[in-house]
């Protein structure tokens, strides 16, 4: 709403700031999806479907992470790629968290991992 109002008012600097924030937040569901499937594969012994979905989410967000830290992007890639021999949920989660500041997002933006009724620790 704030960005729309700024646009209607012709406030270009405010529109640019809103656009940057929206663009930053577009990574959030990709991070959430990657972390969710890392958890499913590592802690719930996910199979091919979970591995494929995790790889898809990771592939979409890896360029953003790589721009901040090639090392952390490699950690995510190595754990989430289609033919990964294993997946370490904690390593994937930490690799993302290391880059939240650079990606202009906060832990609260990403949130935690919830099941139907339970919060998954980790």
mmCIF file of N, CA, C and O in Angstrom, residues 9 13 21 32 38 56 58 69 72 89 96 103 113 121:
data_model
loop_
_atom_site.group_PDB
_atom_site.id
_atom_site.type_symbol
_atom_site.label_atom_id
_atom_site.label_comp_id
_atom_site.label_asym_id
_atom_site.label_seq_id
_atom_site.Cartn_x
_atom_site.Cartn_y
_atom_site.Cartn_z
ATOM 1 N N UNK A 9 1.551 9.346 -5.883
ATOM 2 C CA UNK A 9 2.000 10.705 -5.558
ATOM 3 C C UNK A 9 3.183 11.146 -6.418
ATOM 4 O O UNK A 9 3.623 12.289 -6.322
ATOM 5 N N UNK A 13 11.707 8.424 -5.438
ATOM 6 C CA UNK A 13 12.648 7.818 -4.484
ATOM 7 C C UNK A 13 11.974 6.801 -3.556
ATOM 8 O O UNK A 13 12.532 5.737 -3.287
ATOM 9 N N UNK A 21 12.806 -3.217 -1.505
ATOM 10 C CA UNK A 21 12.359 -4.043 -0.383
ATOM 11 C C UNK A 21 11.529 -5.224 -0.888
ATOM 12 O O UNK A 21 11.691 -6.348 -0.417
ATOM 13 N N UNK A 32 12.526 -20.297 2.512
ATOM 14 C CA UNK A 32 11.639 -21.136 3.315
ATOM 15 C C UNK A 32 11.467 -22.517 2.681
ATOM 16 O O UNK A 32 11.513 -23.537 3.369
ATOM 17 N N UNK A 38 15.146 -29.283 3.091
ATOM 18 C CA UNK A 38 16.382 -29.765 3.741
ATOM 19 C C UNK A 38 16.015 -30.505 5.018
ATOM 20 O O UNK A 38 16.566 -31.571 5.321
ATOM 21 N N UNK A 56 14.853 -27.644 -6.448
ATOM 22 C CA UNK A 56 14.213 -26.595 -7.247
ATOM 23 C C UNK A 56 14.200 -25.264 -6.507
ATOM 24 O O UNK A 56 14.558 -24.224 -7.068
ATOM 25 N N UNK A 58 16.192 -24.392 -4.065
ATOM 26 C CA UNK A 58 17.582 -23.956 -3.907
ATOM 27 C C UNK A 58 18.116 -23.331 -5.192
ATOM 28 O O UNK A 58 18.774 -22.283 -5.154
ATOM 29 N N UNK A 69 27.901 -14.681 -0.692
ATOM 30 C CA UNK A 69 28.950 -15.592 -0.237
ATOM 31 C C UNK A 69 29.001 -16.835 -1.122
ATOM 32 O O UNK A 69 28.160 -17.733 -0.972
ATOM 33 N N UNK A 72 28.992 -20.022 1.100
ATOM 34 C CA UNK A 72 27.697 -20.461 1.621
ATOM 35 C C UNK A 72 26.799 -20.990 0.509
ATOM 36 O O UNK A 72 26.055 -21.947 0.715
ATOM 37 N N UNK A 89 20.589 -30.506 7.227
ATOM 38 C CA UNK A 89 19.655 -29.410 7.463
ATOM 39 C C UNK A 89 20.324 -28.236 8.173
ATOM 40 O O UNK A 89 20.174 -27.083 7.760
ATOM 41 N N UNK A 96 22.195 -20.067 4.946
ATOM 42 C CA UNK A 96 21.259 -18.984 4.647
ATOM 43 C C UNK A 96 21.357 -17.872 5.691
ATOM 44 O O UNK A 96 21.457 -16.694 5.341
ATOM 45 N N UNK A 103 21.509 -10.023 2.148
ATOM 46 C CA UNK A 103 20.336 -10.139 1.290
ATOM 47 C C UNK A 103 19.224 -9.174 1.720
ATOM 48 O O UNK A 103 18.138 -9.179 1.140
ATOM 49 N N UNK A 113 10.101 -23.163 11.078
ATOM 50 C CA UNK A 113 9.536 -24.279 10.336
ATOM 51 C C UNK A 113 8.441 -24.924 11.176
ATOM 52 O O UNK A 113 8.693 -25.407 12.279
ATOM 53 N N UNK A 121 12.069 -27.768 15.918
ATOM 54 C CA UNK A 121 13.282 -27.168 16.472
ATOM 55 C C UNK A 121 14.447 -27.377 15.524
ATOM 56 O O UNK A 121 14.501 -28.345 14.785
#
